[in-house]
């Protein structure tokens, strides 16, 4: 933990998820990845699973102290790219140099590279970003 502010933010987000789960001081393990993303981390699905995240509701629950250990482990991972890294990667797909990639190119990237998205997820992304 690098600061008291960061610890407070993690606790606040945990409390919010706990509120949605019934205020019993526990969060469902299926939500670990979402909670980590809310505090500024970007775990892969593989990392989420390796740290105790589950694929089904009700399989496991974590207290704040248990989640804090997961947060610390995830926070120590240095394999995430920076914004600049992602910006540079997308430049290779920005054929006109205008700061955009086509919807078709975006769909291809999301289905063919890294942690592949399902067609349903991509349709939702396109809908939410107003891409047709």
PDB file of C-alpha atoms in Angstrom:
ATOM      1  CA  UNK A   1       0.000   0.000   0.000  1.00  0.00           C
ATOM      2  CA  UNK A   2       1.542   3.252  -1.000  1.00  0.00           C
ATOM      3  CA  UNK A   3      -0.676   5.640   0.937  1.00  0.00           C
ATOM      4  CA  UNK A   4      -3.470   6.016   3.421  1.00  0.00           C
ATOM      5  CA  UNK A   5      -5.583   7.634   0.667  1.00  0.00           C
ATOM      6  CA  UNK A   6      -5.200   4.566  -1.521  1.00  0.00           C
ATOM      7  CA  UNK A   7      -6.158   2.285   1.378  1.00  0.00           C
ATOM      8  CA  UNK A   8      -9.247   4.423   2.050  1.00  0.00           C
ATOM      9  CA  UNK A   9     -10.243   4.253  -1.627  1.00  0.00           C
ATOM     10  CA  UNK A  10      -9.906   0.463  -1.671  1.00  0.00           C
ATOM     11  CA  UNK A  11     -11.981   0.239   1.516  1.00  0.00           C
ATOM     12  CA  UNK A  12     -14.666   2.574   0.109  1.00  0.00           C
ATOM     13  CA  UNK A  13     -14.982   0.521  -3.070  1.00  0.00           C
ATOM     14  CA  UNK A  14     -15.113  -2.702  -1.040  1.00  0.00           C
ATOM     15  CA  UNK A  15     -17.876  -1.192   1.120  1.00  0.00           C
ATOM     16  CA  UNK A  16     -19.838  -0.209  -1.989  1.00  0.00           C
ATOM     17  CA  UNK A  17     -19.633  -3.754  -3.392  1.00  0.00           C
ATOM     18  CA  UNK A  18     -20.515  -5.125   0.051  1.00  0.00           C
ATOM     19  CA  UNK A  19     -23.562  -2.831   0.123  1.00  0.00           C
ATOM     20  CA  UNK A  20     -24.753  -4.364  -3.150  1.00  0.00           C
ATOM     21  CA  UNK A  21     -24.110  -7.860  -1.745  1.00  0.00           C
ATOM     22  CA  UNK A  22     -26.151  -7.354   1.423  1.00  0.00           C
ATOM     23  CA  UNK A  23     -23.839  -5.621   3.903  1.00  0.00           C
ATOM     24  CA  UNK A  24     -22.447  -8.748   5.502  1.00  0.00           C
ATOM     25  CA  UNK A  25     -18.788  -7.653   5.318  1.00  0.00           C
ATOM     26  CA  UNK A  26     -18.091 -10.011   2.425  1.00  0.00           C
ATOM     27  CA  UNK A  27     -17.931  -9.726  -1.359  1.00  0.00           C
ATOM     28  CA  UNK A  28     -18.505 -12.552  -3.791  1.00  0.00           C
ATOM     29  CA  UNK A  29     -15.323 -13.794  -5.479  1.00  0.00           C
ATOM     30  CA  UNK A  30     -16.898 -13.387  -8.921  1.00  0.00           C
ATOM     31  CA  UNK A  31     -16.663  -9.612  -8.381  1.00  0.00           C
ATOM     32  CA  UNK A  32     -12.959  -9.492  -7.490  1.00  0.00           C
ATOM     33  CA  UNK A  33     -11.920  -8.425 -11.008  1.00  0.00           C
ATOM     34  CA  UNK A  34     -14.552  -5.686 -11.130  1.00  0.00           C
ATOM     35  CA  UNK A  35     -13.522  -4.401  -7.715  1.00  0.00           C
ATOM     36  CA  UNK A  36      -9.859  -4.329  -8.738  1.00  0.00           C
ATOM     37  CA  UNK A  37     -10.748  -2.385 -11.890  1.00  0.00           C
ATOM     38  CA  UNK A  38     -12.696   0.133  -9.795  1.00  0.00           C
ATOM     39  CA  UNK A  39      -9.539   0.911  -7.823  1.00  0.00           C
ATOM     40  CA  UNK A  40      -7.499   1.508 -10.966  1.00  0.00           C
ATOM     41  CA  UNK A  41      -5.966  -1.898 -11.639  1.00  0.00           C
ATOM     42  CA  UNK A  42      -6.424  -3.920 -14.806  1.00  0.00           C
ATOM     43  CA  UNK A  43      -6.132  -7.633 -14.056  1.00  0.00           C
ATOM     44  CA  UNK A  44      -6.389 -10.140 -16.868  1.00  0.00           C
ATOM     45  CA  UNK A  45      -8.989 -12.881 -16.571  1.00  0.00           C
ATOM     46  CA  UNK A  46      -6.166 -15.367 -15.959  1.00  0.00           C
ATOM     47  CA  UNK A  47      -4.773 -13.261 -13.107  1.00  0.00           C
ATOM     48  CA  UNK A  48      -8.281 -12.779 -11.700  1.00  0.00           C
ATOM     49  CA  UNK A  49      -8.732 -16.544 -11.571  1.00  0.00           C
ATOM     50  CA  UNK A  50      -5.252 -17.238 -10.210  1.00  0.00           C
ATOM     51  CA  UNK A  51      -5.856 -14.822  -7.325  1.00  0.00           C
ATOM     52  CA  UNK A  52      -9.080 -16.543  -6.278  1.00  0.00           C
ATOM     53  CA  UNK A  53     -11.706 -14.974  -8.510  1.00  0.00           C
ATOM     54  CA  UNK A  54     -14.462 -17.327  -9.603  1.00  0.00           C
ATOM     55  CA  UNK A  55     -16.693 -17.721 -12.643  1.00  0.00           C
ATOM     56  CA  UNK A  56     -19.918 -18.444 -10.732  1.00  0.00           C
ATOM     57  CA  UNK A  57     -21.748 -16.520  -8.010  1.00  0.00           C
ATOM     58  CA  UNK A  58     -21.733 -18.045  -4.544  1.00  0.00           C
ATOM     59  CA  UNK A  59     -18.636 -20.234  -4.866  1.00  0.00           C
ATOM     60  CA  UNK A  60     -16.472 -18.145  -2.525  1.00  0.00           C
ATOM     61  CA  UNK A  61     -16.570 -14.887  -0.569  1.00  0.00           C
ATOM     62  CA  UNK A  62     -13.876 -12.565   0.749  1.00  0.00           C
ATOM     63  CA  UNK A  63     -13.632 -10.253   3.744  1.00  0.00           C
ATOM     64  CA  UNK A  64     -11.928  -6.882   3.347  1.00  0.00           C
ATOM     65  CA  UNK A  65      -8.671  -8.222   4.797  1.00  0.00           C
ATOM     66  CA  UNK A  66      -8.676 -11.127   2.339  1.00  0.00           C
ATOM     67  CA  UNK A  67      -9.461  -8.810  -0.550  1.00  0.00           C
ATOM     68  CA  UNK A  68      -6.711  -6.432   0.569  1.00  0.00           C
ATOM     69  CA  UNK A  69      -4.164  -9.240   0.164  1.00  0.00           C
ATOM     70  CA  UNK A  70      -5.474  -9.833  -3.388  1.00  0.00           C
ATOM     71  CA  UNK A  71      -5.281  -6.095  -4.092  1.00  0.00           C
ATOM     72  CA  UNK A  72      -1.665  -5.938  -2.894  1.00  0.00           C
ATOM     73  CA  UNK A  73      -0.692  -8.922  -5.061  1.00  0.00           C
ATOM     74  CA  UNK A  74      -2.374  -7.396  -8.102  1.00  0.00           C
ATOM     75  CA  UNK A  75      -0.911  -3.954  -7.422  1.00  0.00           C
ATOM     76  CA  UNK A  76       2.592  -5.448  -7.412  1.00  0.00           C
ATOM     77  CA  UNK A  77       2.183  -6.864 -10.942  1.00  0.00           C
ATOM     78  CA  UNK A  78       4.087  -4.627 -13.328  1.00  0.00           C
ATOM     79  CA  UNK A  79       3.091  -6.254 -16.613  1.00  0.00           C
ATOM     80  CA  UNK A  80       0.265  -3.814 -17.446  1.00  0.00           C
ATOM     81  CA  UNK A  81       0.997  -1.424 -20.246  1.00  0.00           C
ATOM     82  CA  UNK A  82       0.868   2.291 -19.677  1.00  0.00           C
ATOM     83  CA  UNK A  83      -1.543   4.572 -21.521  1.00  0.00           C
ATOM     84  CA  UNK A  84       1.375   5.550 -23.741  1.00  0.00           C
ATOM     85  CA  UNK A  85       2.039   1.874 -24.580  1.00  0.00           C
ATOM     86  CA  UNK A  86      -1.570   1.388 -25.654  1.00  0.00           C
ATOM     87  CA  UNK A  87      -1.542   4.617 -27.614  1.00  0.00           C
ATOM     88  CA  UNK A  88       1.562   3.485 -29.520  1.00  0.00           C
ATOM     89  CA  UNK A  89       0.046   0.066 -30.215  1.00  0.00           C
ATOM     90  CA  UNK A  90      -3.114   1.601 -31.668  1.00  0.00           C
ATOM     91  CA  UNK A  91      -1.107   3.927 -33.905  1.00  0.00           C
ATOM     92  CA  UNK A  92      -0.164   0.932 -36.033  1.00  0.00           C
ATOM     93  CA  UNK A  93      -3.876   0.423 -36.798  1.00  0.00           C
ATOM     94  CA  UNK A  94      -4.619   4.114 -37.391  1.00  0.00           C
ATOM     95  CA  UNK A  95      -4.028   4.041 -41.143  1.00  0.00           C
ATOM     96  CA  UNK A  96      -4.817   7.701 -41.838  1.00  0.00           C
ATOM     97  CA  UNK A  97      -3.086   9.048 -38.731  1.00  0.00           C
ATOM     98  CA  UNK A  98      -6.302  10.712 -37.526  1.00  0.00           C
ATOM     99  CA  UNK A  99      -6.436   9.087 -34.089  1.00  0.00           C
ATOM    100  CA  UNK A 100      -9.138   6.557 -35.024  1.00  0.00           C
ATOM    101  CA  UNK A 101      -9.417   2.958 -36.122  1.00  0.00           C
ATOM    102  CA  UNK A 102     -12.328   1.561 -38.095  1.00  0.00           C
ATOM    103  CA  UNK A 103     -15.120  -0.349 -36.382  1.00  0.00           C
ATOM    104  CA  UNK A 104     -14.193  -3.419 -38.440  1.00  0.00           C
ATOM    105  CA  UNK A 105     -10.547  -3.182 -37.361  1.00  0.00           C
ATOM    106  CA  UNK A 106     -11.605  -2.726 -33.732  1.00  0.00           C
ATOM    107  CA  UNK A 107     -13.903  -5.761 -33.954  1.00  0.00           C
ATOM    108  CA  UNK A 108     -11.071  -7.819 -35.439  1.00  0.00           C
ATOM    109  CA  UNK A 109      -8.621  -6.788 -32.688  1.00  0.00           C
ATOM    110  CA  UNK A 110     -11.102  -7.603 -29.936  1.00  0.00           C
ATOM    111  CA  UNK A 111     -11.885 -11.047 -31.342  1.00  0.00           C
ATOM    112  CA  UNK A 112      -8.433 -12.097 -32.509  1.00  0.00           C
ATOM    113  CA  UNK A 113      -5.867 -10.781 -30.025  1.00  0.00           C
ATOM    114  CA  UNK A 114      -5.147 -11.105 -26.311  1.00  0.00           C
ATOM    115  CA  UNK A 115      -8.110 -12.052 -24.157  1.00  0.00           C
ATOM    116  CA  UNK A 116     -10.652 -12.436 -26.917  1.00  0.00           C
ATOM    117  CA  UNK A 117     -14.066 -10.861 -26.485  1.00  0.00           C
ATOM    118  CA  UNK A 118     -17.262 -12.654 -27.457  1.00  0.00           C
ATOM    119  CA  UNK A 119     -19.416 -11.304 -30.294  1.00  0.00           C
ATOM    120  CA  UNK A 120     -22.029 -10.355 -27.687  1.00  0.00           C
ATOM    121  CA  UNK A 121     -19.455  -8.312 -25.718  1.00  0.00           C
ATOM    122  CA  UNK A 122     -18.222  -6.601 -28.870  1.00  0.00           C
ATOM    123  CA  UNK A 123     -21.769  -5.740 -29.938  1.00  0.00           C
ATOM    124  CA  UNK A 124     -22.284  -4.156 -26.507  1.00  0.00           C
ATOM    125  CA  UNK A 125     -19.026  -2.176 -26.816  1.00  0.00           C
ATOM    126  CA  UNK A 126     -20.013  -0.937 -30.258  1.00  0.00           C
ATOM    127  CA  UNK A 127     -23.469   0.023 -28.983  1.00  0.00           C
ATOM    128  CA  UNK A 128     -22.073   1.892 -25.977  1.00  0.00           C
ATOM    129  CA  UNK A 129     -19.501   3.763 -28.047  1.00  0.00           C
ATOM    130  CA  UNK A 130     -22.031   4.711 -30.710  1.00  0.00           C
ATOM    131  CA  UNK A 131     -20.201   2.807 -33.433  1.00  0.00           C
ATOM    132  CA  UNK A 132     -22.285   1.302 -36.186  1.00  0.00           C
TER     133      UNK A 132
END
